[in-house]
PDB file of C-alpha atoms and ligand atoms in Angstrom:
ATOM      1  CA  MET B   1       0.000   0.000   0.000  1.00 61.00           C
ATOM      2  CA  HIS B   2       1.409   3.339  -1.149  1.00 87.00           C
ATOM      3  CA  GLU B   3      -0.029   5.144   1.892  1.00 92.00           C
ATOM      4  CA  LEU B   4       2.018   3.019   4.274  1.00 92.00           C
ATOM      5  CA  SER B   5       5.331   4.200   2.840  1.00 92.00           C
ATOM      6  CA  VAL B   6       4.003   7.779   2.803  1.00 93.00           C
ATOM      7  CA  CYS B   7       3.150   7.314   6.459  1.00 94.00           C
ATOM      8  CA  GLN B   8       6.568   5.950   7.338  1.00 94.00           C
ATOM      9  CA  GLY B   9       8.153   8.961   5.658  1.00 94.00           C
ATOM     10  CA  LEU B  10       5.838  11.243   7.609  1.00 95.00           C
ATOM     11  CA  LEU B  11       6.718   9.533  10.892  1.00 96.00           C
ATOM     12  CA  ARG B  12      10.428   9.911  10.160  1.00 95.00           C
ATOM     13  CA  GLU B  13       9.891  13.621   9.613  1.00 95.00           C
ATOM     14  CA  VAL B  14       7.800  13.835  12.803  1.00 96.00           C
ATOM     15  CA  ALA B  15      10.528  12.003  14.762  1.00 95.00           C
ATOM     16  CA  ARG B  16      13.157  14.412  13.449  1.00 95.00           C
ATOM     17  CA  VAL B  17      11.158  17.511  14.433  1.00 95.00           C
ATOM     18  CA  ALA B  18      10.222  15.989  17.803  1.00 94.00           C
ATOM     19  CA  ALA B  19      13.882  15.215  18.561  1.00 94.00           C
ATOM     20  CA  GLU B  20      14.859  18.784  17.676  1.00 95.00           C
ATOM     21  CA  HIS B  21      12.427  20.014  20.315  1.00 94.00           C
ATOM     22  CA  ASP B  22      13.233  17.412  22.976  1.00 95.00           C
ATOM     23  CA  ALA B  23       9.717  16.003  22.790  1.00 95.00           C
ATOM     24  CA  VAL B  24       8.737  12.908  24.759  1.00 94.00           C
ATOM     25  CA  ALA B  25       5.510  12.412  22.856  1.00 96.00           C
ATOM     26  CA  VAL B  26       3.535  13.791  19.945  1.00 97.00           C
ATOM     27  CA  ASP B  27      -0.110  14.725  20.606  1.00 97.00           C
ATOM     28  CA  ARG B  28      -1.291  15.922  17.252  1.00 97.00           C
ATOM     29  CA  ILE B  29      -0.098  15.985  13.667  1.00 97.00           C
ATOM     30  CA  VAL B  30      -1.736  18.262  11.108  1.00 97.00           C
ATOM     31  CA  LEU B  31      -1.044  17.325   7.524  1.00 96.00           C
ATOM     32  CA  ARG B  32      -1.958  19.083   4.302  1.00 95.00           C
ATOM     33  CA  VAL B  33      -2.732  16.587   1.569  1.00 95.00           C
ATOM     34  CA  GLY B  34      -3.176  18.052  -1.903  1.00 95.00           C
ATOM     35  CA  ARG B  35      -6.019  16.553  -3.932  1.00 93.00           C
ATOM     36  CA  LEU B  36      -3.571  15.645  -6.676  1.00 94.00           C
ATOM     37  CA  SER B  37      -0.983  14.129  -4.358  1.00 93.00           C
ATOM     38  CA  GLY B  38      -2.205  10.615  -5.114  1.00 92.00           C
ATOM     39  CA  VAL B  39      -2.742   9.979  -1.418  1.00 93.00           C
ATOM     40  CA  GLU B  40      -6.189   8.939  -0.194  1.00 92.00           C
ATOM     41  CA  PRO B  41      -6.820  10.470   3.250  1.00 94.00           C
ATOM     42  CA  PRO B  42      -8.898   7.501   4.577  1.00 94.00           C
ATOM     43  CA  LEU B  43      -6.151   5.062   3.558  1.00 95.00           C
ATOM     44  CA  LEU B  44      -3.521   7.323   5.040  1.00 96.00           C
ATOM     45  CA  LEU B  45      -5.389   7.409   8.354  1.00 96.00           C
ATOM     46  CA  ARG B  46      -5.588   3.616   8.366  1.00 95.00           C
ATOM     47  CA  ALA B  47      -1.905   3.260   7.535  1.00 95.00           C
ATOM     48  CA  PHE B  48      -1.093   5.719  10.299  1.00 96.00           C
ATOM     49  CA  GLU B  49      -2.828   3.510  12.866  1.00 94.00           C
ATOM     50  CA  VAL B  50      -0.435   0.724  11.922  1.00 93.00           C
ATOM     51  CA  ALA B  51       2.764   2.702  11.335  1.00 95.00           C
ATOM     52  CA  ARG B  52       2.689   4.781  14.492  1.00 95.00           C
ATOM     53  CA  ALA B  53       2.983   1.800  16.880  1.00 94.00           C
ATOM     54  CA  GLY B  54       6.125   2.066  18.942  1.00 94.00           C
ATOM     55  CA  THR B  55       6.915   5.631  17.831  1.00 94.00           C
ATOM     56  CA  LEU B  56       6.672   8.948  19.672  1.00 94.00           C
ATOM     57  CA  ALA B  57       3.424   9.483  17.802  1.00 96.00           C
ATOM     58  CA  GLU B  58       1.865   6.306  19.176  1.00 95.00           C
ATOM     59  CA  SER B  59      -1.104   8.159  20.720  1.00 95.00           C
ATOM     60  CA  ALA B  60      -1.112  11.138  18.389  1.00 96.00           C
ATOM     61  CA  LYS B  61      -4.159  12.299  16.501  1.00 96.00           C
ATOM     62  CA  LEU B  62      -3.648  12.727  12.778  1.00 97.00           C
ATOM     63  CA  GLU B  63      -5.625  15.525  11.159  1.00 97.00           C
ATOM     64  CA  ILE B  64      -5.718  15.775   7.411  1.00 96.00           C
ATOM     65  CA  GLN B  65      -6.570  18.981   5.572  1.00 95.00           C
ATOM     66  CA  ALA B  66      -7.365  18.724   1.897  1.00 91.00           C
ATOM     67  CA  GLY B  67      -5.728  21.558   0.005  1.00 87.00           C
ATOM     68  CA  PRO B  68      -7.097  23.358  -3.039  1.00 92.00           C
ATOM     69  CA  VAL B  69      -5.912  22.671  -6.580  1.00 96.00           C
ATOM     70  CA  ILE B  70      -4.428  25.816  -8.099  1.00 97.00           C
ATOM     71  CA  VAL B  71      -3.158  26.093 -11.645  1.00 97.00           C
ATOM     72  CA  GLN B  72      -1.306  28.741 -13.577  1.00 97.00           C
ATOM     73  CA  CYS B  73      -2.007  29.107 -17.268  1.00 98.00           C
ATOM     74  CA  ARG B  74       1.027  28.987 -19.568  1.00 97.00           C
ATOM     75  CA  GLN B  75      -0.898  30.897 -22.225  1.00 97.00           C
ATOM     76  CA  CYS B  76      -2.511  33.860 -20.459  1.00 98.00           C
ATOM     77  CA  GLY B  77      -0.818  33.659 -17.068  1.00 97.00           C
ATOM     78  CA  ALA B  78      -4.022  33.466 -15.045  1.00 97.00           C
ATOM     79  CA  ARG B  79      -3.793  31.663 -11.716  1.00 97.00           C
ATOM     80  CA  ALA B  80      -6.906  30.122 -10.219  1.00 96.00           C
ATOM     81  CA  GLU B  81      -8.390  27.319  -8.189  1.00 96.00           C
ATOM     82  CA  VAL B  82      -9.898  24.564 -10.320  1.00 96.00           C
ATOM     83  CA  ALA B  83     -11.686  21.259  -9.826  1.00 95.00           C
ATOM     84  CA  VAL B  84      -9.547  18.110  -9.725  1.00 92.00           C
ATOM     85  CA  ASN B  85     -11.200  16.754 -12.858  1.00 92.00           C
ATOM     86  CA  ARG B  86     -10.948  20.018 -14.766  1.00 93.00           C
ATOM     87  CA  LEU B  87      -7.320  21.035 -15.118  1.00 94.00           C
ATOM     88  CA  VAL B  88      -7.779  23.809 -17.655  1.00 96.00           C
ATOM     89  CA  CYS B  89      -7.429  27.575 -17.445  1.00 97.00           C
ATOM     90  CA  PRO B  90     -10.710  29.063 -16.193  1.00 93.00           C
ATOM     91  CA  ASP B  91      -9.956  32.311 -18.022  1.00 95.00           C
ATOM     92  CA  CYS B  92      -9.030  31.263 -21.554  1.00 97.00           C
ATOM     93  CA  GLY B  93      -9.839  27.545 -21.476  1.00 96.00           C
ATOM     94  CA  ASP B  94      -6.341  26.447 -22.463  1.00 97.00           C
ATOM     95  CA  TRP B  95      -5.216  23.060 -21.161  1.00 95.00           C
ATOM     96  CA  ARG B  96      -1.549  24.061 -20.997  1.00 96.00           C
ATOM     97  CA  VAL B  97      -1.597  24.831 -17.314  1.00 97.00           C
ATOM     98  CA  GLN B  98       0.916  24.204 -14.584  1.00 96.00           C
ATOM     99  CA  VAL B  99      -0.205  22.872 -11.230  1.00 96.00           C
ATOM    100  CA  VAL B 100       1.046  25.347  -8.616  1.00 96.00           C
ATOM    101  CA  GLU B 101      -0.668  23.774  -5.658  1.00 95.00           C
ATOM    102  CA  GLY B 102      -2.426  20.456  -5.067  1.00 96.00           C
ATOM    103  CA  GLU B 103       0.366  17.896  -5.379  1.00 95.00           C
ATOM    104  CA  GLU B 104       1.858  18.620  -1.992  1.00 93.00           C
ATOM    105  CA  LEU B 105       2.078  16.603   1.165  1.00 93.00           C
ATOM    106  CA  LEU B 106       2.974  19.006   3.927  1.00 93.00           C
ATOM    107  CA  LEU B 107       3.470  18.732   7.627  1.00 95.00           C
ATOM    108  CA  LEU B 108       1.626  21.841   8.830  1.00 95.00           C
ATOM    109  CA  LYS B 109       1.648  21.504  12.567  1.00 96.00           C
ATOM    110  CA  LEU B 110       2.932  19.269  15.308  1.00 96.00           C
ATOM    111  CA  ASP B 111       1.775  19.399  18.918  1.00 97.00           C
ATOM    112  CA  ILE B 112       4.380  17.862  21.159  1.00 96.00           C
ATOM    113  CA  GLU B 113       4.808  17.062  24.816  1.00 95.00           C
ATOM    114  CA  LYS B 114       7.978  17.819  26.679  1.00 92.00           C
ATOM    115  CA  LEU B 115       9.214  16.531  29.981  1.00 82.00           C
TER     116      LEU B 115
HETATM  117 ZN1  LIG E   1      -5.382  30.995 -19.672  1.00 90.66          ZN
END
């Protein structure tokens, strides 16, 4: 399952940040998952339940925020939010657009516990 390796990467990142701040536990993880990232939030949550065992994030709550999909048109330069299934410029209708936002997987916030 793709989400499991994504989760393990996330937990490595969480462990690194937690160590930097001398954390003894992680309470909450807020993650931004772009709609074009290829990651399914329900599957990610399930994978997290498995992957977090034995880590600092063992009892952490994982919150997933779905980000918008934003494209920039290579023809007219317009930048706008579009639907996932409609990756064209909303201004001129050209399909030569670049995805500026929506493919990301970002750690937004980490609530940690210190001694
Ligand atoms: Zn355009």
